[in-house]
Amino acid sequence: RKEVEQDPGPFNVPEGATVAFNCTYSNSASQSFFWYRQDCRKEPKLLMSVYSSGNEDGRFTAQLNRASQYISLLIRDSKLSDSATYLCVVNINAGGTSYGKLTFGQGTILTVHP
Amino acid sequence: DAGVTQSPTHLIKTRGQHVTLRCSPISGHKSVSWYQQVLGQGPQFIFQYYEKEERGRGNFPDRFSARQFPNYSSELNVNALLLGDSALYLCASSPRGLSNYGYTFGSGTRLTVV
Protein backbone atom coordinates (compact mmCIF):
# COMPACT_ATOMS: atom_id res chain seq x y z
CA ARG A 1 0.00 0.00 0.00
CA LYS A 2 1.31 3.44 -0.90
CA GLU A 3 2.00 5.77 2.03
CA VAL A 4 0.00 8.57 0.40
CA GLU A 5 -2.75 7.80 -2.10
CA GLN A 6 -4.61 10.15 -4.36
CA ASP A 7 -7.07 9.72 -7.19
CA PRO A 8 -4.87 10.57 -10.20
CA GLY A 9 -7.82 11.88 -12.17
CA PRO A 10 -7.71 13.59 -14.57
CA PHE A 11 -10.45 15.97 -13.51
CA ASN A 12 -11.87 18.07 -16.34
CA VAL A 13 -14.19 20.81 -15.11
CA PRO A 14 -15.68 24.01 -16.56
CA GLU A 15 -14.79 27.42 -15.24
CA GLY A 16 -16.77 28.24 -12.13
CA ALA A 17 -17.14 24.63 -11.02
CA THR A 18 -16.36 23.31 -7.57
CA VAL A 19 -13.95 20.40 -7.44
CA ALA A 20 -12.78 18.26 -4.54
CA PHE A 21 -9.64 16.17 -4.20
CA ASN A 22 -9.17 13.45 -1.64
CA CYS A 23 -6.09 11.85 -0.20
CA THR A 24 -5.38 9.13 2.37
CA TYR A 25 -2.17 8.42 4.23
CA SER A 26 -1.08 5.29 6.03
CA ASN A 27 1.67 6.37 8.44
CA SER A 28 0.32 7.40 11.83
CA ALA A 29 3.65 9.15 12.55
CA SER A 30 2.68 11.80 10.03
CA GLN A 31 3.04 15.18 11.63
CA SER A 32 2.16 17.84 9.12
CA PHE A 33 0.21 17.97 5.92
CA PHE A 34 0.25 20.09 2.80
CA TRP A 35 -1.20 20.56 -0.62
CA TYR A 36 1.29 21.50 -3.29
CA ARG A 37 0.55 22.61 -6.82
CA GLN A 38 2.78 21.64 -9.73
CA ASP A 39 2.53 23.15 -13.18
CA CYS A 40 3.77 21.20 -16.18
CA ARG A 41 7.55 20.73 -16.05
CA LYS A 42 7.88 23.08 -13.08
CA GLU A 43 8.71 22.55 -9.42
CA PRO A 44 6.02 21.90 -6.79
CA LYS A 45 4.86 25.04 -5.00
CA LEU A 46 3.19 25.14 -1.62
CA LEU A 47 -0.52 25.84 -1.99
CA MET A 48 -1.49 25.53 1.65
CA SER A 49 -0.82 23.70 4.87
CA VAL A 50 -3.62 21.55 6.25
CA TYR A 51 -4.74 21.70 9.86
CA SER A 52 -7.13 19.55 11.87
CA SER A 53 -9.42 22.51 12.38
CA GLY A 54 -9.66 23.00 8.64
CA ASN A 55 -8.36 26.06 6.91
CA GLU A 56 -9.37 28.28 4.05
CA ASP A 57 -7.42 30.52 1.70
CA GLY A 58 -9.68 32.36 -0.70
CA ARG A 59 -11.30 29.81 -2.98
CA PHE A 60 -9.34 26.93 -1.46
CA THR A 61 -10.39 24.94 1.61
CA ALA A 62 -8.37 22.13 3.13
CA GLN A 63 -9.47 19.60 5.73
CA LEU A 64 -7.63 16.99 7.76
CA ASN A 65 -9.17 14.05 9.59
CA ARG A 66 -6.44 12.41 11.68
CA ALA A 67 -8.69 9.61 12.89
CA SER A 68 -9.47 8.54 9.32
CA GLN A 69 -6.04 9.58 8.01
CA TYR A 70 -7.76 11.56 5.29
CA ILE A 71 -6.98 14.93 3.71
CA SER A 72 -9.10 16.92 1.28
CA LEU A 73 -8.85 20.02 -0.87
CA LEU A 74 -11.86 21.90 -2.18
CA ILE A 75 -11.55 24.46 -4.96
CA ARG A 76 -14.52 26.73 -5.49
CA ASP A 77 -15.23 28.88 -8.56
CA SER A 78 -12.49 27.20 -10.62
CA LYS A 79 -10.36 29.41 -12.86
CA LEU A 80 -8.48 28.46 -16.01
CA SER A 81 -5.30 29.23 -14.07
CA ASP A 82 -6.12 26.49 -11.56
CA SER A 83 -5.21 23.88 -14.18
CA ALA A 84 -2.27 21.98 -12.71
CA THR A 85 -1.34 18.82 -10.83
CA TYR A 86 -2.26 18.90 -7.15
CA LEU A 87 -0.01 16.93 -4.83
CA CYS A 88 -1.06 15.71 -1.41
CA VAL A 89 1.99 15.78 0.84
CA VAL A 90 2.64 14.36 4.28
CA ASN A 91 5.62 15.19 6.50
CA ILE A 92 6.62 12.05 8.35
CA ASN A 93 8.81 12.13 11.41
CA ALA A 94 11.63 9.91 10.21
CA GLY A 95 13.20 7.51 12.68
CA GLY A 96 11.78 9.15 15.75
CA THR A 97 13.99 12.20 15.37
CA SER A 98 12.88 15.74 14.89
CA TYR A 99 13.69 15.59 11.19
CA GLY A 100 11.12 14.80 8.62
CA LYS A 101 10.73 13.74 5.03
CA LEU A 102 8.00 14.72 2.65
CA THR A 103 5.99 11.88 1.20
CA PHE A 104 4.03 12.79 -1.90
CA GLY A 105 0.98 11.29 -3.48
CA GLN A 106 1.22 10.72 -7.21
CA GLY A 107 -0.79 13.87 -7.88
CA THR A 108 -4.22 14.66 -9.25
CA ILE A 109 -4.39 16.36 -12.63
CA LEU A 110 -6.92 19.17 -12.93
CA THR A 111 -7.90 20.81 -16.21
CA VAL A 112 -10.30 23.74 -16.09
CA HIS A 113 -11.82 24.53 -19.48
CA PRO A 114 -13.78 27.58 -20.71
CA ASP B 1 15.90 37.43 -1.81
CA ALA B 2 16.98 34.51 -3.93
CA GLY B 3 14.95 31.35 -3.62
CA VAL B 4 16.34 27.86 -3.82
CA THR B 5 18.76 27.68 -6.71
CA GLN B 6 19.77 24.51 -8.50
CA SER B 7 22.33 23.87 -11.17
CA PRO B 8 22.50 22.82 -13.88
CA THR B 9 18.93 23.14 -15.14
CA HIS B 10 19.31 20.40 -17.74
CA LEU B 11 21.84 17.64 -18.19
CA ILE B 12 22.34 14.77 -20.60
CA LYS B 13 24.60 11.90 -19.58
CA THR B 14 25.34 8.44 -20.89
CA ARG B 15 24.89 5.21 -18.98
CA GLY B 16 27.70 4.48 -16.56
CA GLN B 17 28.73 8.09 -16.14
CA HIS B 18 28.72 10.08 -12.92
CA VAL B 19 26.75 13.27 -12.27
CA THR B 20 26.86 16.01 -9.62
CA LEU B 21 23.88 18.23 -9.00
CA ARG B 22 24.07 21.37 -6.86
CA CYS B 23 21.65 23.23 -4.65
CA SER B 24 21.81 26.48 -2.68
CA PRO B 25 19.06 26.89 -0.08
CA ILE B 26 17.26 30.06 0.81
CA SER B 27 19.47 32.31 2.90
CA GLY B 28 19.14 31.34 6.55
CA HIS B 29 17.78 27.87 5.83
CA LYS B 30 19.88 25.09 7.31
CA SER B 31 18.10 22.05 5.88
CA VAL B 32 18.31 20.73 2.34
CA SER B 33 16.43 17.72 1.04
CA TRP B 34 16.71 15.99 -2.32
CA TYR B 35 13.88 14.41 -4.28
CA GLN B 36 13.61 12.46 -7.51
CA GLN B 37 10.53 12.88 -9.68
CA VAL B 38 9.98 10.59 -12.63
CA LEU B 39 7.34 11.44 -15.18
CA GLY B 40 3.80 10.89 -13.97
CA GLN B 41 4.75 10.33 -10.33
CA GLY B 42 5.10 12.47 -7.23
CA PRO B 43 8.59 13.31 -5.99
CA GLN B 44 10.39 10.58 -4.02
CA PHE B 45 12.57 11.42 -1.02
CA ILE B 46 16.29 10.72 -1.48
CA PHE B 47 18.15 12.52 1.33
CA GLN B 48 17.77 15.16 3.98
CA TYR B 49 20.69 17.13 5.39
CA TYR B 50 20.54 19.42 8.37
CA GLU B 51 23.50 21.24 9.87
CA LYS B 52 25.80 19.38 7.49
CA GLU B 53 24.76 15.93 8.67
CA GLU B 54 22.62 13.33 6.93
CA ARG B 55 19.34 13.11 8.83
CA GLY B 56 17.30 10.89 6.57
CA ARG B 57 17.69 8.64 3.57
CA GLY B 58 15.08 7.20 1.23
CA ASN B 59 15.05 3.87 -0.58
CA PHE B 60 17.75 4.63 -3.10
CA PRO B 61 20.85 2.55 -3.90
CA ASP B 62 24.31 3.43 -2.67
CA ARG B 63 25.05 4.93 -6.07
CA PHE B 64 23.30 7.99 -4.70
CA SER B 65 25.20 10.10 -2.23
CA ALA B 66 25.08 13.67 -1.03
CA ARG B 67 26.74 16.14 1.25
CA GLN B 68 26.10 19.54 2.74
CA PHE B 69 28.71 22.24 3.01
CA PRO B 70 29.39 24.77 5.79
CA ASN B 71 27.44 27.40 3.86
CA TYR B 72 24.49 24.93 3.80
CA SER B 73 24.62 24.38 0.05
CA SER B 74 24.46 20.77 -1.04
CA GLU B 75 25.55 18.37 -3.75
CA LEU B 76 23.82 15.21 -4.92
CA ASN B 77 26.07 12.68 -6.61
CA VAL B 78 24.92 9.72 -8.66
CA ASN B 79 27.42 7.14 -9.86
CA ALA B 80 27.11 4.51 -12.59
CA LEU B 81 24.07 6.14 -14.14
CA LEU B 82 21.23 3.97 -15.38
CA LEU B 83 18.52 4.83 -17.87
CA GLY B 84 16.05 4.72 -14.98
CA ASP B 85 17.84 7.59 -13.27
CA SER B 86 16.36 9.93 -15.86
CA ALA B 87 14.16 12.27 -13.85
CA LEU B 88 13.66 15.74 -12.46
CA TYR B 89 15.84 16.15 -9.36
CA LEU B 90 14.44 18.62 -6.89
CA CYS B 91 16.06 20.29 -3.94
CA ALA B 92 13.93 21.53 -1.04
CA SER B 93 14.96 24.07 1.57
CA SER B 94 13.62 24.68 5.06
CA PRO B 95 14.81 26.61 8.12
CA ARG B 96 15.01 23.46 10.23
CA GLY B 97 14.88 19.74 9.68
CA LEU B 98 11.20 19.38 10.47
CA SER B 99 8.98 22.10 9.14
CA ASN B 100 5.31 22.44 9.81
CA TYR B 101 5.22 25.37 7.42
CA GLY B 102 6.18 23.59 4.22
CA TYR B 103 9.34 23.40 2.21
CA THR B 104 10.42 25.52 -0.74
CA PHE B 105 11.59 23.74 -3.86
CA GLY B 106 14.09 24.82 -6.44
CA SER B 107 13.19 24.61 -10.12
CA GLY B 108 15.06 21.34 -10.40
CA THR B 109 17.65 19.69 -12.60
CA ARG B 110 16.26 17.63 -15.44
CA LEU B 111 18.60 14.69 -15.97
CA THR B 112 18.39 12.57 -19.09
CA VAL B 113 20.45 9.38 -19.24
CA VAL B 114 20.93 7.95 -22.72
PDB file of N, CA and C in Angstrom, chain A residues 2 31-34 36 38 41-46 49 51 87 91-94 97-107, chain B residues 10 33 35 37 39-45 48 50 55-56 88 90 92 97-108 110:
ATOM      1  N   LYS A   2       0.546   2.209  -0.863  1.00  0.00           N
ATOM      2  CA  LYS A   2       1.314   3.440  -0.904  1.00  0.00           C
ATOM      3  C   LYS A   2       1.087   4.243   0.367  1.00  0.00           C
ATOM      4  N   GLN A  31       3.137  14.049  10.705  1.00  0.00           N
ATOM      5  CA  GLN A  31       3.037  15.176  11.629  1.00  0.00           C
ATOM      6  C   GLN A  31       2.449  16.433  11.022  1.00  0.00           C
ATOM      7  N   SER A  32       2.704  16.648   9.754  1.00  0.00           N
ATOM      8  CA  SER A  32       2.157  17.841   9.121  1.00  0.00           C
ATOM      9  C   SER A  32       1.782  17.500   7.682  1.00  0.00           C
ATOM     10  N   PHE A  33       0.905  18.331   7.148  1.00  0.00           N
ATOM     11  CA  PHE A  33       0.211  17.972   5.923  1.00  0.00           C
ATOM     12  C   PHE A  33       0.099  19.206   5.031  1.00  0.00           C
ATOM     13  N   PHE A  34       0.240  18.967   3.738  1.00  0.00           N
ATOM     14  CA  PHE A  34       0.248  20.088   2.804  1.00  0.00           C
ATOM     15  C   PHE A  34      -0.439  19.688   1.510  1.00  0.00           C
ATOM     16  N   TYR A  36       0.405  20.793  -2.378  1.00  0.00           N
ATOM     17  CA  TYR A  36       1.290  21.497  -3.290  1.00  0.00           C
ATOM     18  C   TYR A  36       0.654  21.506  -4.665  1.00  0.00           C
ATOM     19  N   GLN A  38       1.664  21.765  -8.794  1.00  0.00           N
ATOM     20  CA  GLN A  38       2.781  21.644  -9.729  1.00  0.00           C
ATOM     21  C   GLN A  38       2.282  21.879 -11.143  1.00  0.00           C
ATOM     22  N   ARG A  41       6.107  20.589 -15.947  1.00  0.00           N
ATOM     23  CA  ARG A  41       7.553  20.726 -16.046  1.00  0.00           C
ATOM     24  C   ARG A  41       8.128  21.817 -15.133  1.00  0.00           C
ATOM     25  N   LYS A  42       7.399  22.117 -14.077  1.00  0.00           N
ATOM     26  CA  LYS A  42       7.877  23.075 -13.079  1.00  0.00           C
ATOM     27  C   LYS A  42       8.027  22.384 -11.723  1.00  0.00           C
ATOM     28  N   GLU A  43       8.568  23.123 -10.751  1.00  0.00           N
ATOM     29  CA  GLU A  43       8.708  22.555  -9.423  1.00  0.00           C
ATOM     30  C   GLU A  43       7.399  22.646  -8.639  1.00  0.00           C
ATOM     31  N   PRO A  44       7.207  21.781  -7.648  1.00  0.00           N
ATOM     32  CA  PRO A  44       6.021  21.904  -6.786  1.00  0.00           C
ATOM     33  C   PRO A  44       6.096  23.198  -5.982  1.00  0.00           C
ATOM     34  N   LYS A  45       4.934  23.822  -5.814  1.00  0.00           N
ATOM     35  CA  LYS A  45       4.856  25.040  -5.004  1.00  0.00           C
ATOM     36  C   LYS A  45       3.788  24.857  -3.936  1.00  0.00           C
ATOM     37  N   LEU A  46       4.116  25.294  -2.735  1.00  0.00           N
ATOM     38  CA  LEU A  46       3.192  25.135  -1.625  1.00  0.00           C
ATOM     39  C   LEU A  46       1.909  25.924  -1.875  1.00  0.00           C
ATOM     40  N   SER A  49      -0.933  24.717   3.842  1.00  0.00           N
ATOM     41  CA  SER A  49      -0.816  23.701   4.871  1.00  0.00           C
ATOM     42  C   SER A  49      -2.226  23.262   5.246  1.00  0.00           C
ATOM     43  N   TYR A  51      -4.648  21.822   8.413  1.00  0.00           N
ATOM     44  CA  TYR A  51      -4.743  21.697   9.864  1.00  0.00           C
ATOM     45  C   TYR A  51      -6.018  20.939  10.241  1.00  0.00           C
ATOM     46  N   LEU A  87      -0.724  17.978  -5.557  1.00  0.00           N
ATOM     47  CA  LEU A  87      -0.011  16.931  -4.834  1.00  0.00           C
ATOM     48  C   LEU A  87      -0.372  16.980  -3.349  1.00  0.00           C
ATOM     49  N   ASN A  91       4.283  15.080   5.900  1.00  0.00           N
ATOM     50  CA  ASN A  91       5.616  15.186   6.495  1.00  0.00           C
ATOM     51  C   ASN A  91       5.699  14.168   7.628  1.00  0.00           C
ATOM     52  N   ILE A  92       6.522  13.159   7.408  1.00  0.00           N
ATOM     53  CA  ILE A  92       6.616  12.052   8.352  1.00  0.00           C
ATOM     54  C   ILE A  92       7.842  12.241   9.218  1.00  0.00           C
ATOM     55  N   ASN A  93       7.695  12.066  10.494  1.00  0.00           N
ATOM     56  CA  ASN A  93       8.815  12.135  11.413  1.00  0.00           C
ATOM     57  C   ASN A  93       9.654  10.892  11.217  1.00  0.00           C
ATOM     58  N   ALA A  94      10.816  11.061  10.601  1.00  0.00           N
ATOM     59  CA  ALA A  94      11.628   9.913  10.211  1.00  0.00           C
ATOM     60  C   ALA A  94      12.468   9.411  11.367  1.00  0.00           C
ATOM     61  N   THR A  97      13.250  10.972  15.104  1.00  0.00           N
ATOM     62  CA  THR A  97      13.992  12.200  15.365  1.00  0.00           C
ATOM     63  C   THR A  97      13.118  13.397  15.020  1.00  0.00           C
ATOM     64  N   SER A  98      13.662  14.542  15.184  1.00  0.00           N
ATOM     65  CA  SER A  98      12.876  15.736  14.889  1.00  0.00           C
ATOM     66  C   SER A  98      13.057  16.163  13.442  1.00  0.00           C
ATOM     67  N   TYR A  99      13.478  15.244  12.594  1.00  0.00           N
ATOM     68  CA  TYR A  99      13.685  15.585  11.190  1.00  0.00           C
ATOM     69  C   TYR A  99      12.729  14.790  10.344  1.00  0.00           C
ATOM     70  N   GLY A 100      12.148  15.472   9.372  1.00  0.00           N
ATOM     71  CA  GLY A 100      11.118  14.798   8.617  1.00  0.00           C
ATOM     72  C   GLY A 100      11.457  14.612   7.164  1.00  0.00           C
ATOM     73  N   LYS A 101      10.626  13.851   6.478  1.00  0.00           N
ATOM     74  CA  LYS A 101      10.732  13.736   5.033  1.00  0.00           C
ATOM     75  C   LYS A 101       9.327  13.945   4.487  1.00  0.00           C
ATOM     76  N   LEU A 102       9.266  14.534   3.315  1.00  0.00           N
ATOM     77  CA  LEU A 102       7.997  14.720   2.646  1.00  0.00           C
ATOM     78  C   LEU A 102       7.672  13.481   1.836  1.00  0.00           C
ATOM     79  N   THR A 103       6.462  12.981   2.018  1.00  0.00           N
ATOM     80  CA  THR A 103       5.987  11.877   1.205  1.00  0.00           C
ATOM     81  C   THR A 103       4.835  12.396   0.354  1.00  0.00           C
ATOM     82  N   PHE A 104       4.984  12.240  -0.950  1.00  0.00           N
ATOM     83  CA  PHE A 104       4.030  12.787  -1.905  1.00  0.00           C
ATOM     84  C   PHE A 104       3.091  11.704  -2.415  1.00  0.00           C
ATOM     85  N   GLY A 105       1.841  12.106  -2.656  1.00  0.00           N
ATOM     86  CA  GLY A 105       0.984  11.286  -3.483  1.00  0.00           C
ATOM     87  C   GLY A 105       1.405  11.440  -4.933  1.00  0.00           C
ATOM     88  N   GLN A 106       0.807  10.659  -5.806  1.00  0.00           N
ATOM     89  CA  GLN A 106       1.217  10.722  -7.209  1.00  0.00           C
ATOM     90  C   GLN A 106       0.667  11.945  -7.924  1.00  0.00           C
ATOM     91  N   GLY A 107      -0.262  12.660  -7.272  1.00  0.00           N
ATOM     92  CA  GLY A 107      -0.791  13.869  -7.878  1.00  0.00           C
ATOM     93  C   GLY A 107      -2.111  13.647  -8.579  1.00  0.00           C
TER      94      GLY A 107
ATOM     95  N   HIS B  10      19.471  21.586 -16.921  1.00  0.00           N
ATOM     96  CA  HIS B  10      19.306  20.395 -17.744  1.00  0.00           C
ATOM     97  C   HIS B  10      20.657  19.717 -17.907  1.00  0.00           C
ATOM     98  N   SER B  33      16.876  19.072   1.362  1.00  0.00           N
ATOM     99  CA  SER B  33      16.429  17.719   1.039  1.00  0.00           C
ATOM    100  C   SER B  33      16.455  17.546  -0.465  1.00  0.00           C
ATOM    101  N   TYR B  35      14.959  15.244  -3.810  1.00  0.00           N
ATOM    102  CA  TYR B  35      13.875  14.406  -4.277  1.00  0.00           C
ATOM    103  C   TYR B  35      14.086  14.072  -5.746  1.00  0.00           C
ATOM    104  N   GLN B  37      11.878  12.976  -9.132  1.00  0.00           N
ATOM    105  CA  GLN B  37      10.526  12.883  -9.676  1.00  0.00           C
ATOM    106  C   GLN B  37      10.596  12.351 -11.101  1.00  0.00           C
ATOM    107  N   LEU B  39       8.526  10.952 -14.493  1.00  0.00           N
ATOM    108  CA  LEU B  39       7.341  11.442 -15.183  1.00  0.00           C
ATOM    109  C   LEU B  39       6.090  10.705 -14.722  1.00  0.00           C
ATOM    110  N   GLY B  40       5.077  11.471 -14.356  1.00  0.00           N
ATOM    111  CA  GLY B  40       3.805  10.888 -13.971  1.00  0.00           C
ATOM    112  C   GLY B  40       3.699  10.478 -12.513  1.00  0.00           C
ATOM    113  N   GLN B  41       4.749  10.705 -11.747  1.00  0.00           N
ATOM    114  CA  GLN B  41       4.745  10.332 -10.334  1.00  0.00           C
ATOM    115  C   GLN B  41       5.027  11.555  -9.457  1.00  0.00           C
ATOM    116  N   GLY B  42       4.705  11.433  -8.171  1.00  0.00           N
ATOM    117  CA  GLY B  42       5.099  12.466  -7.233  1.00  0.00           C
ATOM    118  C   GLY B  42       6.574  12.328  -6.891  1.00  0.00           C
ATOM    119  N   PRO B  43       7.181  13.381  -6.386  1.00  0.00           N
ATOM    120  CA  PRO B  43       8.589  13.310  -5.991  1.00  0.00           C
ATOM    121  C   PRO B  43       8.833  12.244  -4.918  1.00  0.00           C
ATOM    122  N   GLN B  44       9.989  11.602  -4.995  1.00  0.00           N
ATOM    123  CA  GLN B  44      10.389  10.584  -4.023  1.00  0.00           C
ATOM    124  C   GLN B  44      11.588  11.098  -3.228  1.00  0.00           C
ATOM    125  N   PHE B  45      11.524  10.940  -1.917  1.00  0.00           N
ATOM    126  CA  PHE B  45      12.574  11.422  -1.024  1.00  0.00           C
ATOM    127  C   PHE B  45      13.863  10.640  -1.214  1.00  0.00           C
ATOM    128  N   GLN B  48      17.889  13.885   3.301  1.00  0.00           N
ATOM    129  CA  GLN B  48      17.774  15.158   3.975  1.00  0.00           C
ATOM    130  C   GLN B  48      19.058  15.431   4.742  1.00  0.00           C
ATOM    131  N   TYR B  50      20.785  18.315   7.458  1.00  0.00           N
ATOM    132  CA  TYR B  50      20.542  19.424   8.373  1.00  0.00           C
ATOM    133  C   TYR B  50      21.812  19.667   9.164  1.00  0.00           C
ATOM    134  N   ARG B  55      20.367  13.347   7.819  1.00  0.00           N
ATOM    135  CA  ARG B  55      19.335  13.113   8.829  1.00  0.00           C
ATOM    136  C   ARG B  55      18.294  12.117   8.352  1.00  0.00           C
ATOM    137  N   GLY B  56      18.278  11.850   7.074  1.00  0.00           N
ATOM    138  CA  GLY B  56      17.303  10.895   6.569  1.00  0.00           C
ATOM    139  C   GLY B  56      17.706  10.441   5.187  1.00  0.00           C
ATOM    140  N   LEU B  88      13.476  14.385 -12.965  1.00  0.00           N
ATOM    141  CA  LEU B  88      13.662  15.740 -12.457  1.00  0.00           C
ATOM    142  C   LEU B  88      14.143  15.618 -11.017  1.00  0.00           C
ATOM    143  N   LEU B  90      14.884  17.424  -7.588  1.00  0.00           N
ATOM    144  CA  LEU B  90      14.437  18.620  -6.892  1.00  0.00           C
ATOM    145  C   LEU B  90      15.151  18.758  -5.555  1.00  0.00           C
ATOM    146  N   ALA B  92      14.866  20.799  -1.886  1.00  0.00           N
ATOM    147  CA  ALA B  92      13.929  21.530  -1.038  1.00  0.00           C
ATOM    148  C   ALA B  92      14.671  22.128   0.141  1.00  0.00           C
ATOM    149  N   GLY B  97      15.081  21.050  10.267  1.00  0.00           N
ATOM    150  CA  GLY B  97      14.878  19.737   9.675  1.00  0.00           C
ATOM    151  C   GLY B  97      13.425  19.391   9.509  1.00  0.00           C
ATOM    152  N   LEU B  98      12.619  19.710  10.520  1.00  0.00           N
ATOM    153  CA  LEU B  98      11.202  19.375  10.469  1.00  0.00           C
ATOM    154  C   LEU B  98      10.425  20.672  10.386  1.00  0.00           C
ATOM    155  N   SER B  99       9.696  20.841   9.325  1.00  0.00           N
ATOM    156  CA  SER B  99       8.978  22.096   9.140  1.00  0.00           C
ATOM    157  C   SER B  99       7.488  21.845   9.059  1.00  0.00           C
ATOM    158  N   ASN B 100       6.756  22.504   9.898  1.00  0.00           N
ATOM    159  CA  ASN B 100       5.310  22.443   9.809  1.00  0.00           C
ATOM    160  C   ASN B 100       4.759  23.525   8.896  1.00  0.00           C
ATOM    161  N   TYR B 101       5.647  24.254   8.259  1.00  0.00           N
ATOM    162  CA  TYR B 101       5.224  25.366   7.419  1.00  0.00           C
ATOM    163  C   TYR B 101       5.585  25.140   5.962  1.00  0.00           C
ATOM    164  N   GLY B 102       5.910  23.906   5.606  1.00  0.00           N
ATOM    165  CA  GLY B 102       6.182  23.586   4.219  1.00  0.00           C
ATOM    166  C   GLY B 102       7.638  23.780   3.870  1.00  0.00           C
ATOM    167  N   TYR B 103       7.978  23.322   2.725  1.00  0.00           N
ATOM    168  CA  TYR B 103       9.337  23.397   2.214  1.00  0.00           C
ATOM    169  C   TYR B 103       9.288  24.102   0.867  1.00  0.00           C
ATOM    170  N   THR B 104      10.327  24.816   0.534  1.00  0.00           N
ATOM    171  CA  THR B 104      10.415  25.520  -0.742  1.00  0.00           C
ATOM    172  C   THR B 104      11.317  24.751  -1.681  1.00  0.00           C
ATOM    173  N   PHE B 105      10.824  24.508  -2.872  1.00  0.00           N
ATOM    174  CA  PHE B 105      11.585  23.744  -3.855  1.00  0.00           C
ATOM    175  C   PHE B 105      12.286  24.658  -4.842  1.00  0.00           C
ATOM    176  N   GLY B 106      13.446  24.210  -5.293  1.00  0.00           N
ATOM    177  CA  GLY B 106      14.089  24.820  -6.442  1.00  0.00           C
ATOM    178  C   GLY B 106      13.416  24.349  -7.721  1.00  0.00           C
ATOM    179  N   SER B 107      13.823  24.936  -8.832  1.00  0.00           N
ATOM    180  CA  SER B 107      13.193  24.607 -10.115  1.00  0.00           C
ATOM    181  C   SER B 107      13.679  23.282 -10.681  1.00  0.00           C
ATOM    182  N   GLY B 108      14.670  22.692 -10.050  1.00  0.00           N
ATOM    183  CA  GLY B 108      15.062  21.336 -10.402  1.00  0.00           C
ATOM    184  C   GLY B 108      16.128  21.237 -11.474  1.00  0.00           C
ATOM    185  N   ARG B 110      16.841  18.716 -14.639  1.00  0.00           N
ATOM    186  CA  ARG B 110      16.256  17.634 -15.438  1.00  0.00           C
ATOM    187  C   ARG B 110      17.396  16.816 -16.024  1.00  0.00           C
TER     188      ARG B 110
END
